[in-house]
Short mmCIF file of C-alpha atoms in Angstrom, two decimals:
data_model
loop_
_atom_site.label_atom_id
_atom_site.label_comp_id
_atom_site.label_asym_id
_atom_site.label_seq_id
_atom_site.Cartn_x
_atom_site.Cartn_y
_atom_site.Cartn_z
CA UNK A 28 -21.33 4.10 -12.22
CA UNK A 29 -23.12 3.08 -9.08
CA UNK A 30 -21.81 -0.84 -8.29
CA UNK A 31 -23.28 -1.08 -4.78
CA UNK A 32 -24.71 -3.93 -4.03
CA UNK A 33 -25.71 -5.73 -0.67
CA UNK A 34 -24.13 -8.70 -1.33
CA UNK A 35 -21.44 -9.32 1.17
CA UNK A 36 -21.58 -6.36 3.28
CA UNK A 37 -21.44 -6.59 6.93
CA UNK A 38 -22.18 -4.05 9.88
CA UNK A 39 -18.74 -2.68 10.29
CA UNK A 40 -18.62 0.39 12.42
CA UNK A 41 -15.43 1.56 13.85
CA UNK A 42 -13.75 4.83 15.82
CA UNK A 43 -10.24 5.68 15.40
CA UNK A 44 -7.78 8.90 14.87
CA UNK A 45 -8.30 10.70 12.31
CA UNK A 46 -4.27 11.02 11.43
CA UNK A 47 -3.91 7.50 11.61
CA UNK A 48 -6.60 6.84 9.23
CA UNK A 49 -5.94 9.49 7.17
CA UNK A 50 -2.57 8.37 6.72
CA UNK A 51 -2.97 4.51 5.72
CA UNK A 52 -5.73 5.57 3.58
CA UNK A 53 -3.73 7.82 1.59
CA UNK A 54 -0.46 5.33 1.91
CA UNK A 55 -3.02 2.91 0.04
CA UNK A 56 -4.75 4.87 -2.77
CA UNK A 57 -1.58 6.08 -4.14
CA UNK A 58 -1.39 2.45 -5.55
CA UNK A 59 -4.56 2.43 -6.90
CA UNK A 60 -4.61 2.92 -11.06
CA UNK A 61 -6.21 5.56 -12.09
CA UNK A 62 -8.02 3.29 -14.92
CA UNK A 63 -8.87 0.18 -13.68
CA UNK A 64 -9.88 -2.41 -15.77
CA UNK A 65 -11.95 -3.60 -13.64
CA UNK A 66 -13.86 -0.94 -11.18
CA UNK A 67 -13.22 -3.27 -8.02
CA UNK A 68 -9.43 -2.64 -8.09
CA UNK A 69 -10.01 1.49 -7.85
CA UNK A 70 -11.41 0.77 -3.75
CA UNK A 71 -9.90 0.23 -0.68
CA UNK A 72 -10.49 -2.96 1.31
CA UNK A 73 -11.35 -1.88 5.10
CA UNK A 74 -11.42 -4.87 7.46
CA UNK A 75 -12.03 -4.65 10.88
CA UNK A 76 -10.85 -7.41 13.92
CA UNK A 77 -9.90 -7.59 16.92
CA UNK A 78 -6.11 -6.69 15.69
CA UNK A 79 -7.50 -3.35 14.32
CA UNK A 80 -8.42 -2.06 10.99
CA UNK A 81 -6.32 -3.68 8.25
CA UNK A 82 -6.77 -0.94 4.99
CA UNK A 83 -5.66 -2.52 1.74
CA UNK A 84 -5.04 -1.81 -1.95
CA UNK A 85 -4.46 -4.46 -5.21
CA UNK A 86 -4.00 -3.98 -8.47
CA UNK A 87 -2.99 -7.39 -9.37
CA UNK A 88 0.32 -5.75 -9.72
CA UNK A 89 1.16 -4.24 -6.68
CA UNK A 90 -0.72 -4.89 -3.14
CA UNK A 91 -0.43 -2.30 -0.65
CA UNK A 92 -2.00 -2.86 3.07
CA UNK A 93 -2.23 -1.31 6.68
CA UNK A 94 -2.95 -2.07 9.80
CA UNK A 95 -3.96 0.84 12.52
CA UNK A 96 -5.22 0.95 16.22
CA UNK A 97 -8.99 1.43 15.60
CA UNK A 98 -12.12 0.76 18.37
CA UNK A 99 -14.16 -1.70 16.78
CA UNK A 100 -17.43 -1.72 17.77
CA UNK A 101 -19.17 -4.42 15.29
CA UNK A 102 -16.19 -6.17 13.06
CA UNK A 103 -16.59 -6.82 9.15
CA UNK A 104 -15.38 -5.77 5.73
CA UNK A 105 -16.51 -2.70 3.51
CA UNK A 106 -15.31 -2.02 0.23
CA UNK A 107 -15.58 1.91 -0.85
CA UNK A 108 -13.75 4.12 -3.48
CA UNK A 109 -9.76 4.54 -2.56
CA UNK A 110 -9.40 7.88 -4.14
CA UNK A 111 -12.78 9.28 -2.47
CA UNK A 112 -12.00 8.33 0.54
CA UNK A 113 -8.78 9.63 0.31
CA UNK A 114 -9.87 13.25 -0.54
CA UNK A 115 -12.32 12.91 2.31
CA UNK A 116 -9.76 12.01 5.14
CA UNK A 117 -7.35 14.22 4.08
CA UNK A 118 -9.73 17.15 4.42
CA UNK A 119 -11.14 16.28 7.86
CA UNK A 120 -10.70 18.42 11.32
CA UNK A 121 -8.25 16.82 13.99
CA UNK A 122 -11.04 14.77 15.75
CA UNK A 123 -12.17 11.22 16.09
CA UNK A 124 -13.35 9.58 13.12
CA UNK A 125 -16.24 6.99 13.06
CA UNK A 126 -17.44 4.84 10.44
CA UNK A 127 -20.09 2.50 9.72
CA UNK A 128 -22.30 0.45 6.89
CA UNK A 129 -25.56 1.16 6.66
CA UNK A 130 -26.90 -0.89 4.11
CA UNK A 131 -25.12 0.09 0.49
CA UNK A 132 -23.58 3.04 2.08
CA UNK A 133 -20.70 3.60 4.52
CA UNK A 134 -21.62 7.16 7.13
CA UNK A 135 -18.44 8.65 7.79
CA UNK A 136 -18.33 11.20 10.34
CA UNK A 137 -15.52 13.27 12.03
CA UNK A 138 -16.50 16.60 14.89
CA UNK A 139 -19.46 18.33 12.57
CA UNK A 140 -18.59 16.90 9.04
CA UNK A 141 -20.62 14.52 7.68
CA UNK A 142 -20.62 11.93 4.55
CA UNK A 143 -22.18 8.98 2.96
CA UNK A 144 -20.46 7.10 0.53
CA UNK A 145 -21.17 4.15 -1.82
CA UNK A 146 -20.00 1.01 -1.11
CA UNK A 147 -18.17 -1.21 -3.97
CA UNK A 148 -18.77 -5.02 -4.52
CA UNK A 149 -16.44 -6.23 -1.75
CA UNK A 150 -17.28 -10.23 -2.98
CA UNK A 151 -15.84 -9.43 -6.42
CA UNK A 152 -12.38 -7.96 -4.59
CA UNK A 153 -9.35 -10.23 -5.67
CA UNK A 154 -7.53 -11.72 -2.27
CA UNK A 155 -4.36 -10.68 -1.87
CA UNK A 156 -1.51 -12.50 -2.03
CA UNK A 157 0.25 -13.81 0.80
CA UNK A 158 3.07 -12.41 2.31
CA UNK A 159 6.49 -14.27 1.71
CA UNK A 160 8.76 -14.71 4.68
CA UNK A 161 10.67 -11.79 6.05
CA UNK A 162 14.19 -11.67 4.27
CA UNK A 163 15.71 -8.44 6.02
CA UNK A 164 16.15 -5.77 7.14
CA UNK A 165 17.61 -2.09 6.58
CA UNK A 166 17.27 1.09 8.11
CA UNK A 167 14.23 3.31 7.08
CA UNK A 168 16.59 6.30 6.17
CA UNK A 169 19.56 4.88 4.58
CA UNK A 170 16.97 2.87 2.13
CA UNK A 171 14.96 5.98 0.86
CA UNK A 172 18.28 7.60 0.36
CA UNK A 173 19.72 4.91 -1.44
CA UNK A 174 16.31 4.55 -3.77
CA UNK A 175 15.82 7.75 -4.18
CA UNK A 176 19.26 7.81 -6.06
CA UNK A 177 19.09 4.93 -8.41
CA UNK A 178 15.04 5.13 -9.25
CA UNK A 179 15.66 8.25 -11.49
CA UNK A 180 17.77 6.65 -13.53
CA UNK A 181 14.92 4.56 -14.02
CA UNK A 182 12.97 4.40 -17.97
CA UNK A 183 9.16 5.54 -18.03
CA UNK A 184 8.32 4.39 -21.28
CA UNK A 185 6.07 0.92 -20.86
CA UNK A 186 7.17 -0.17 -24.44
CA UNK A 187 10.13 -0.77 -22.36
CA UNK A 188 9.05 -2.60 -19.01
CA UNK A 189 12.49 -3.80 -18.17
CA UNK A 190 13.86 -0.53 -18.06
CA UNK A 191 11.17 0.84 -15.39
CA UNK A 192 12.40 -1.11 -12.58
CA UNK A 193 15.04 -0.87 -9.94
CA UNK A 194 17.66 -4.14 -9.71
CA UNK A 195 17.78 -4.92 -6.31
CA UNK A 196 20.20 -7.78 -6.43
CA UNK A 197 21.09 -9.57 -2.76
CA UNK A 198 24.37 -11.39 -1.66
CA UNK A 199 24.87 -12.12 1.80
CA UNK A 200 24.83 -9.01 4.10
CA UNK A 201 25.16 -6.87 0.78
CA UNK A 202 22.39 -5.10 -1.78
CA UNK A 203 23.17 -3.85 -4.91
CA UNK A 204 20.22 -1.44 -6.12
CA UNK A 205 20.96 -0.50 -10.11
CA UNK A 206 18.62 1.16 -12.51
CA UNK A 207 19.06 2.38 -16.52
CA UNK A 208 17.05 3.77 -19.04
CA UNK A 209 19.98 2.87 -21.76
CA UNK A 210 21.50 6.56 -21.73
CA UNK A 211 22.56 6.87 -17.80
CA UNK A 212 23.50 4.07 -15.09
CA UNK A 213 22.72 4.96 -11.40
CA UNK A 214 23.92 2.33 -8.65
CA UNK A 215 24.08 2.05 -5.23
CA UNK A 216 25.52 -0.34 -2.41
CA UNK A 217 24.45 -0.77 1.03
CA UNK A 218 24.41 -3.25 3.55
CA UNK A 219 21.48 -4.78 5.73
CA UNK A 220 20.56 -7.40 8.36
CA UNK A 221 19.87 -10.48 6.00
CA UNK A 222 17.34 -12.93 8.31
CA UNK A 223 18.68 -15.93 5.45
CA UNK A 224 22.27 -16.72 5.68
CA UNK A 225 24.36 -16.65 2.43
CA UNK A 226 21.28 -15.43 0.61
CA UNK A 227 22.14 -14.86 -3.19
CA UNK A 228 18.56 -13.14 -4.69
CA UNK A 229 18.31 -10.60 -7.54
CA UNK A 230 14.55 -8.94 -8.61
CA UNK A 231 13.21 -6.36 -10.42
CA UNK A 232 10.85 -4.19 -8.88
CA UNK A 233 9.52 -1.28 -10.53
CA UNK A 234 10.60 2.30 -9.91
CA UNK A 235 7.92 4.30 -9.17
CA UNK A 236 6.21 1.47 -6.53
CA UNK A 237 9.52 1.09 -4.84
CA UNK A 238 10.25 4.93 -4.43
CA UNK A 239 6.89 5.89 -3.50
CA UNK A 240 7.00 2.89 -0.54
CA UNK A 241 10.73 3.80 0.43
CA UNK A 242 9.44 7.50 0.56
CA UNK A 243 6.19 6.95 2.71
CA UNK A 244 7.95 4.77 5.24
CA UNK A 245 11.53 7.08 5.84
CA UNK A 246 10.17 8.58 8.88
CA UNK A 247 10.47 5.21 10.50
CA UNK A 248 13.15 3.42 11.75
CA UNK A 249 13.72 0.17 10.11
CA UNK A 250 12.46 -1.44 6.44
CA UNK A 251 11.77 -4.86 6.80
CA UNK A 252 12.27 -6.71 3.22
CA UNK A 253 10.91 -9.81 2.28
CA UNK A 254 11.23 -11.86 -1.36
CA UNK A 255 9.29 -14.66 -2.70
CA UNK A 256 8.42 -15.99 -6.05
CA UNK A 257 7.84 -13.28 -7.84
CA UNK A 258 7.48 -10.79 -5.12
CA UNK A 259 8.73 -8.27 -3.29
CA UNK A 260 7.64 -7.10 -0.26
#
């Protein structure tokens, strides 16, 4: 289903490295559902500024969203399919990447490939919700150990939603991550840099969002956690 439309579109054009965008594309889509109730939530927000290009995801669930080094030559917003893109970046040579809207299609070119895609009704795109304050923070490595431990103890049936998320519970300098599916316990203890003094939190974020971030981000060097009502960030 075609659901271009001109509305809202603006001349974005941009030049960056084709890693980098490859990258936060792909970091993005993998939130994406497959089945979106509404066919808005299956695209990727691209914004460009003069901080860069921000790429974001929603799902109304789960909000996903990167920021790269990018030349921007006219700034805007263009909303185009997540897992398209995806397959296209992915496949590109090791050159420079440049984008731009022209009219209800974004031209995407890298060294001699060439594509045109359909843009998506960026004015129907739900905001995303605001980031809470940081809380703390942990080292890259140690976290996608420790998650990578308790998530498979982790239920998959939805019947069950309680039992699909990890317990990350928070008291002081200490975090407790637990997860069950009723017929095995995994739990794990570390410590962190709390930024809120005596902090005493507990959430329940789900498994397979929390493992897939903790994955994607263990070649840094820190994990910077933040908490608010009803989030985690």
């Amino acid at each position: 289903m075609d659901v271009a439309t001109t509305a809202g579109l603006t001349d974005l054009k941009f030049r960056l490295v084709r890693e980098d965008f490859a990258d936060a594309v792909a970091w993005v889509a993998r939130i994406l559902p497959s089945r979106p109730l509404n066919p808005v939530l299956a695209g990727v927000l691209l914004t460009g500024s003069d901080d860069g290009l921000t790429i974001s995801g929603y799902d109304y669930e789960v909000s996903a969203e990167v920021r790269v080094a990018a030349e921007i030559s006219s700034p805007g917003s263009v909303l185009v399919s997540g897992k398209l893109l995806s397959d296209i970046t992915r496949a590109l040579p090791a050159k420079p990447v440049e984008l731009s809207v022209e009219g209800t299609r974004v031209a995407l070119s890298c060294g001699s490939a060439r594509f045109s895609l359909p843009t998506m009704a960026v004015e129907d795109y739900p905001a995303l919700p605001a980031l809470p304050d940081e809380t703390g923070i942990v080292p890259a490595g140690v976290f996608a150990e420790a998650i990578g431990q308790v998530a498979v103890a982790a239920g998959r049936d939805d019947t069950l939603p309680m039992l699909t998320g990890v317990r990350v519970e928070i008291s002081g300098e200490k975090v407790v991550l637990a997860a069950t599916d009723r017929f095995r316990l995994a739990v794990r203890e570390l410590t962190w840099n709390s930024a809120v003094p005596d902090l005493e939190a507990a959430v329940l974020v789900p498994a397979k969002t929390l493992a897939e971030s903790a994955k994607s981000g263990a070649d840094g060097t820190e994990v910077h956690l933040s908490l608010g009502a009803g989030q985690a960030v």
